[in-house]
Amino acid sequence: MRAEATQRVALVFSLLDANGNGVLDAGDFDLMSDRVVAAASTSSDGAKDAMRTAFRQYWTTLADELDTDGDQVISFDEYTACVLAPERFDATVTAFAEALAALGDPDGDGLIERPLFVDLMTAIGFRPANIHALFDAFGPTAEDRVAVPTWAEAIKDYYAPDKAGTTGDLLVPSATA
């Protein structure tokens, strides 16, 4: 596992811990889902429902794979073991990536405009400087838009334990500090 992957996962864990109690539970995923969907006010109900479903699937995968004692919480060590094991988490990451990218394309033209991208990523909890650095790394069009598949692939790469130098590394605060 690459150090970059561990840094990416540590950041996501801290963001998903929406209530700040040091562990992940179902409530964290409900809170995060509500924040992200609220940031996409112009997206379709179908896209919003898909995002909510993806967050529920994210939690369910973690709970099913890792909650052996039935306490309904996931520690950082448990989380790392799952999200950095592609065979256990790839389908969940793919569903999440596709739902989030689609949520960012309310007009269905296959492109995500910077303001909505920033709103969605801010709702998740990423820092503005890192968000803009990531968007710029995608090589936006002259109209300041990026292709939906570009973002979806970047999300999947973010969770890849063997990848370094991904555009998603720009989301780690030290990358743009």
PDB file of C-alpha atoms in Angstrom:
ATOM      1  CA  MET A   1       0.000   0.000   0.000  1.00  0.00           C
ATOM      2  CA  ARG A   2       1.337   3.416  -0.930  1.00  0.00           C
ATOM      3  CA  ALA A   3       1.723   6.210   1.609  1.00  0.00           C
ATOM      4  CA  GLU A   4      -0.340   8.463  -0.656  1.00  0.00           C
ATOM      5  CA  ALA A   5      -3.276   6.060  -0.438  1.00  0.00           C
ATOM      6  CA  THR A   6      -3.088   6.041   3.348  1.00  0.00           C
ATOM      7  CA  GLN A   7      -3.106   9.858   3.422  1.00  0.00           C
ATOM      8  CA  ARG A   8      -6.103   9.989   1.085  1.00  0.00           C
ATOM      9  CA  VAL A   9      -8.020   7.466   3.163  1.00  0.00           C
ATOM     10  CA  ALA A  10      -7.201   9.234   6.440  1.00  0.00           C
ATOM     11  CA  LEU A  11      -8.608  12.446   5.016  1.00  0.00           C
ATOM     12  CA  VAL A  12     -11.811  10.785   3.792  1.00  0.00           C
ATOM     13  CA  PHE A  13     -12.292   9.025   7.133  1.00  0.00           C
ATOM     14  CA  SER A  14     -12.042  12.362   8.936  1.00  0.00           C
ATOM     15  CA  LEU A  15     -14.545  13.933   6.539  1.00  0.00           C
ATOM     16  CA  LEU A  16     -17.000  11.043   6.755  1.00  0.00           C
ATOM     17  CA  ASP A  17     -16.888  11.216  10.555  1.00  0.00           C
ATOM     18  CA  ALA A  18     -19.524  13.921  10.253  1.00  0.00           C
ATOM     19  CA  ASN A  19     -20.346  14.005  13.963  1.00  0.00           C
ATOM     20  CA  GLY A  20     -16.658  14.039  14.944  1.00  0.00           C
ATOM     21  CA  ASN A  21     -16.763  11.178  17.421  1.00  0.00           C
ATOM     22  CA  GLY A  22     -13.727   9.350  15.977  1.00  0.00           C
ATOM     23  CA  VAL A  23     -15.619   6.431  14.447  1.00  0.00           C
ATOM     24  CA  LEU A  24     -17.980   5.977  11.539  1.00  0.00           C
ATOM     25  CA  ASP A  25     -21.599   5.027  12.047  1.00  0.00           C
ATOM     26  CA  ALA A  26     -24.759   5.068   9.953  1.00  0.00           C
ATOM     27  CA  GLY A  27     -25.622   8.550  11.177  1.00  0.00           C
ATOM     28  CA  ASP A  28     -22.420   9.956   9.704  1.00  0.00           C
ATOM     29  CA  PHE A  29     -23.437   8.740   6.268  1.00  0.00           C
ATOM     30  CA  ASP A  30     -26.927  10.195   6.646  1.00  0.00           C
ATOM     31  CA  LEU A  31     -25.466  13.578   7.637  1.00  0.00           C
ATOM     32  CA  MET A  32     -22.992  13.551   4.752  1.00  0.00           C
ATOM     33  CA  SER A  33     -25.659  12.469   2.293  1.00  0.00           C
ATOM     34  CA  ASP A  34     -27.937  15.301   3.414  1.00  0.00           C
ATOM     35  CA  ARG A  35     -25.131  17.864   3.035  1.00  0.00           C
ATOM     36  CA  VAL A  36     -24.112  16.707  -0.431  1.00  0.00           C
ATOM     37  CA  VAL A  37     -27.652  16.432  -1.761  1.00  0.00           C
ATOM     38  CA  ALA A  38     -28.506  19.883  -0.377  1.00  0.00           C
ATOM     39  CA  ALA A  39     -25.548  21.333  -2.307  1.00  0.00           C
ATOM     40  CA  ALA A  40     -27.032  19.976  -5.542  1.00  0.00           C
ATOM     41  CA  SER A  41     -30.320  21.850  -5.477  1.00  0.00           C
ATOM     42  CA  THR A  42     -30.649  21.879  -9.279  1.00  0.00           C
ATOM     43  CA  SER A  43     -29.937  18.176  -9.723  1.00  0.00           C
ATOM     44  CA  SER A  44     -32.767  15.779 -10.447  1.00  0.00           C
ATOM     45  CA  ASP A  45     -34.543  13.817  -7.749  1.00  0.00           C
ATOM     46  CA  GLY A  46     -33.219  10.668  -9.407  1.00  0.00           C
ATOM     47  CA  ALA A  47     -29.617  11.882  -9.107  1.00  0.00           C
ATOM     48  CA  LYS A  48     -30.215  12.867  -5.478  1.00  0.00           C
ATOM     49  CA  ASP A  49     -31.756   9.474  -4.712  1.00  0.00           C
ATOM     50  CA  ALA A  50     -28.806   7.730  -6.383  1.00  0.00           C
ATOM     51  CA  MET A  51     -26.411   9.729  -4.197  1.00  0.00           C
ATOM     52  CA  ARG A  52     -28.333   8.832  -1.046  1.00  0.00           C
ATOM     53  CA  THR A  53     -28.320   5.188  -2.130  1.00  0.00           C
ATOM     54  CA  ALA A  54     -24.571   5.325  -2.778  1.00  0.00           C
ATOM     55  CA  PHE A  55     -23.939   6.713   0.721  1.00  0.00           C
ATOM     56  CA  ARG A  56     -26.133   3.973   2.209  1.00  0.00           C
ATOM     57  CA  GLN A  57     -24.252   1.360   0.169  1.00  0.00           C
ATOM     58  CA  TYR A  58     -20.949   2.822   1.389  1.00  0.00           C
ATOM     59  CA  TRP A  59     -22.077   2.399   5.008  1.00  0.00           C
ATOM     60  CA  THR A  60     -23.621  -1.018   4.416  1.00  0.00           C
ATOM     61  CA  THR A  61     -20.443  -2.317   2.782  1.00  0.00           C
ATOM     62  CA  LEU A  62     -18.360  -1.142   5.715  1.00  0.00           C
ATOM     63  CA  ALA A  63     -20.769  -2.557   8.279  1.00  0.00           C
ATOM     64  CA  ASP A  64     -21.171  -5.878   6.471  1.00  0.00           C
ATOM     65  CA  GLU A  65     -17.453  -6.312   5.864  1.00  0.00           C
ATOM     66  CA  LEU A  66     -16.076  -5.034   9.141  1.00  0.00           C
ATOM     67  CA  ASP A  67     -18.548  -4.839  11.999  1.00  0.00           C
ATOM     68  CA  THR A  68     -17.912  -8.316  13.362  1.00  0.00           C
ATOM     69  CA  ASP A  69     -18.790  -7.369  16.933  1.00  0.00           C
ATOM     70  CA  GLY A  70     -22.094  -5.811  15.885  1.00  0.00           C
ATOM     71  CA  ASP A  71     -21.461  -2.466  17.584  1.00  0.00           C
ATOM     72  CA  GLN A  72     -22.485  -0.551  14.434  1.00  0.00           C
ATOM     73  CA  VAL A  73     -19.333   1.582  14.406  1.00  0.00           C
ATOM     74  CA  ILE A  74     -16.211   1.417  12.264  1.00  0.00           C
ATOM     75  CA  SER A  75     -12.827   2.525  13.577  1.00  0.00           C
ATOM     76  CA  PHE A  76     -10.116   4.047  11.394  1.00  0.00           C
ATOM     77  CA  ASP A  77      -8.181   0.767  11.358  1.00  0.00           C
ATOM     78  CA  GLU A  78     -11.274  -1.165  10.293  1.00  0.00           C
ATOM     79  CA  TYR A  79     -12.033   1.423   7.606  1.00  0.00           C
ATOM     80  CA  THR A  80      -8.527   1.302   6.177  1.00  0.00           C
ATOM     81  CA  ALA A  81      -8.659  -2.477   5.940  1.00  0.00           C
ATOM     82  CA  CYS A  82     -11.778  -2.308   3.785  1.00  0.00           C
ATOM     83  CA  VAL A  83     -11.354   0.699   1.532  1.00  0.00           C
ATOM     84  CA  LEU A  84      -7.793  -0.215   0.660  1.00  0.00           C
ATOM     85  CA  ALA A  85      -8.818  -3.734  -0.328  1.00  0.00           C
ATOM     86  CA  PRO A  86     -10.182  -3.407  -3.875  1.00  0.00           C
ATOM     87  CA  GLU A  87     -11.810  -6.823  -3.838  1.00  0.00           C
ATOM     88  CA  ARG A  88     -13.927  -5.708  -0.887  1.00  0.00           C
ATOM     89  CA  PHE A  89     -14.740  -2.138  -1.873  1.00  0.00           C
ATOM     90  CA  ASP A  90     -14.484  -1.595  -5.660  1.00  0.00           C
ATOM     91  CA  ALA A  91     -18.199  -1.970  -6.415  1.00  0.00           C
ATOM     92  CA  THR A  92     -19.077   0.486  -3.646  1.00  0.00           C
ATOM     93  CA  VAL A  93     -16.495   3.025  -4.814  1.00  0.00           C
ATOM     94  CA  THR A  94     -17.738   2.724  -8.389  1.00  0.00           C
ATOM     95  CA  ALA A  95     -21.362   3.314  -7.353  1.00  0.00           C
ATOM     96  CA  PHE A  96     -20.334   6.254  -5.188  1.00  0.00           C
ATOM     97  CA  ALA A  97     -18.132   7.804  -7.892  1.00  0.00           C
ATOM     98  CA  GLU A  98     -20.787   7.514 -10.565  1.00  0.00           C
ATOM     99  CA  ALA A  99     -23.525   8.908  -8.303  1.00  0.00           C
ATOM    100  CA  LEU A 100     -21.449  11.885  -7.165  1.00  0.00           C
ATOM    101  CA  ALA A 101     -20.292  12.727 -10.687  1.00  0.00           C
ATOM    102  CA  ALA A 102     -23.850  12.439 -12.029  1.00  0.00           C
ATOM    103  CA  LEU A 103     -25.114  14.667  -9.226  1.00  0.00           C
ATOM    104  CA  GLY A 104     -22.699  17.299 -10.512  1.00  0.00           C
ATOM    105  CA  ASP A 105     -24.296  17.238 -13.976  1.00  0.00           C
ATOM    106  CA  PRO A 106     -27.876  18.452 -13.446  1.00  0.00           C
ATOM    107  CA  ASP A 107     -28.446  19.336 -17.101  1.00  0.00           C
ATOM    108  CA  GLY A 108     -27.215  15.937 -18.307  1.00  0.00           C
ATOM    109  CA  ASP A 109     -24.752  17.349 -20.843  1.00  0.00           C
ATOM    110  CA  GLY A 110     -21.902  15.176 -19.544  1.00  0.00           C
ATOM    111  CA  LEU A 111     -20.039  18.153 -18.085  1.00  0.00           C
ATOM    112  CA  ILE A 112     -19.626  19.450 -14.557  1.00  0.00           C
ATOM    113  CA  GLU A 113     -19.364  23.185 -14.028  1.00  0.00           C
ATOM    114  CA  ARG A 114     -16.887  24.509 -11.475  1.00  0.00           C
ATOM    115  CA  PRO A 115     -19.432  26.191  -9.137  1.00  0.00           C
ATOM    116  CA  LEU A 116     -21.399  22.983  -8.552  1.00  0.00           C
ATOM    117  CA  PHE A 117     -18.206  20.928  -8.299  1.00  0.00           C
ATOM    118  CA  VAL A 118     -16.967  23.328  -5.624  1.00  0.00           C
ATOM    119  CA  ASP A 119     -20.311  23.225  -3.804  1.00  0.00           C
ATOM    120  CA  LEU A 120     -20.378  19.424  -3.752  1.00  0.00           C
ATOM    121  CA  MET A 121     -16.775  19.047  -2.657  1.00  0.00           C
ATOM    122  CA  THR A 122     -17.225  21.742  -0.009  1.00  0.00           C
ATOM    123  CA  ALA A 123     -20.296  19.897   1.297  1.00  0.00           C
ATOM    124  CA  ILE A 124     -18.129  16.812   1.682  1.00  0.00           C
ATOM    125  CA  GLY A 125     -15.633  18.905   3.629  1.00  0.00           C
ATOM    126  CA  PHE A 126     -12.643  19.382   1.355  1.00  0.00           C
ATOM    127  CA  ARG A 127     -10.749  22.681   1.512  1.00  0.00           C
ATOM    128  CA  PRO A 128     -11.483  25.252  -1.219  1.00  0.00           C
ATOM    129  CA  ALA A 129      -7.841  25.582  -2.332  1.00  0.00           C
ATOM    130  CA  ASN A 130      -7.599  21.820  -2.754  1.00  0.00           C
ATOM    131  CA  ILE A 131     -10.934  21.673  -4.580  1.00  0.00           C
ATOM    132  CA  HIS A 132      -9.870  24.299  -7.104  1.00  0.00           C
ATOM    133  CA  ALA A 133      -6.469  22.652  -7.574  1.00  0.00           C
ATOM    134  CA  LEU A 134      -8.216  19.372  -8.355  1.00  0.00           C
ATOM    135  CA  PHE A 135     -10.653  20.954 -10.791  1.00  0.00           C
ATOM    136  CA  ASP A 136      -7.793  22.742 -12.560  1.00  0.00           C
ATOM    137  CA  ALA A 137      -5.853  19.467 -12.797  1.00  0.00           C
ATOM    138  CA  PHE A 138      -8.778  17.949 -14.691  1.00  0.00           C
ATOM    139  CA  GLY A 139      -8.055  20.401 -17.537  1.00  0.00           C
ATOM    140  CA  PRO A 140     -11.378  22.218 -17.694  1.00  0.00           C
ATOM    141  CA  THR A 141     -12.782  23.501 -20.964  1.00  0.00           C
ATOM    142  CA  ALA A 142     -12.754  27.189 -21.870  1.00  0.00           C
ATOM    143  CA  GLU A 143     -16.251  27.305 -20.293  1.00  0.00           C
ATOM    144  CA  ASP A 144     -14.726  25.987 -17.002  1.00  0.00           C
ATOM    145  CA  ARG A 145     -16.307  22.538 -17.138  1.00  0.00           C
ATOM    146  CA  VAL A 146     -14.949  18.998 -16.865  1.00  0.00           C
ATOM    147  CA  ALA A 147     -16.306  15.719 -18.193  1.00  0.00           C
ATOM    148  CA  VAL A 148     -18.349  13.562 -15.831  1.00  0.00           C
ATOM    149  CA  PRO A 149     -16.199  10.451 -16.530  1.00  0.00           C
ATOM    150  CA  THR A 150     -13.033  12.408 -15.667  1.00  0.00           C
ATOM    151  CA  TRP A 151     -14.322  13.099 -12.178  1.00  0.00           C
ATOM    152  CA  ALA A 152     -15.748   9.606 -11.697  1.00  0.00           C
ATOM    153  CA  GLU A 153     -12.406   8.021 -12.647  1.00  0.00           C
ATOM    154  CA  ALA A 154     -10.536  10.382 -10.320  1.00  0.00           C
ATOM    155  CA  ILE A 155     -12.772   9.315  -7.433  1.00  0.00           C
ATOM    156  CA  LYS A 156     -12.042   5.654  -8.149  1.00  0.00           C
ATOM    157  CA  ASP A 157      -8.304   6.368  -8.406  1.00  0.00           C
ATOM    158  CA  TYR A 158      -8.474   8.146  -5.052  1.00  0.00           C
ATOM    159  CA  TYR A 159      -9.308   4.851  -3.362  1.00  0.00           C
ATOM    160  CA  ALA A 160      -6.716   2.765  -5.231  1.00  0.00           C
ATOM    161  CA  PRO A 161      -4.104   1.530  -2.725  1.00  0.00           C
ATOM    162  CA  ASP A 162      -1.413   1.088  -5.355  1.00  0.00           C
ATOM    163  CA  LYS A 163      -1.672   4.477  -7.060  1.00  0.00           C
ATOM    164  CA  ALA A 164       0.460   7.536  -6.457  1.00  0.00           C
ATOM    165  CA  GLY A 165       0.410  10.874  -8.162  1.00  0.00           C
ATOM    166  CA  THR A 166      -3.330  10.784  -8.768  1.00  0.00           C
ATOM    167  CA  THR A 167      -5.215  14.000  -9.285  1.00  0.00           C
ATOM    168  CA  GLY A 168      -7.071  13.145  -6.074  1.00  0.00           C
ATOM    169  CA  ASP A 169      -3.835  13.570  -4.141  1.00  0.00           C
ATOM    170  CA  LEU A 170      -4.468  17.294  -4.595  1.00  0.00           C
ATOM    171  CA  LEU A 171      -7.290  16.994  -2.060  1.00  0.00           C
ATOM    172  CA  VAL A 172      -4.873  16.151   0.723  1.00  0.00           C
ATOM    173  CA  PRO A 173      -4.223  19.461   2.507  1.00  0.00           C
ATOM    174  CA  SER A 174      -0.438  19.203   2.307  1.00  0.00           C
ATOM    175  CA  ALA A 175      -0.687  18.955  -1.490  1.00  0.00           C
ATOM    176  CA  THR A 176      -1.594  22.625  -1.910  1.00  0.00           C
ATOM    177  CA  ALA A 177      -0.435  24.085   1.410  1.00  0.00           C
TER     178      ALA A 177
END
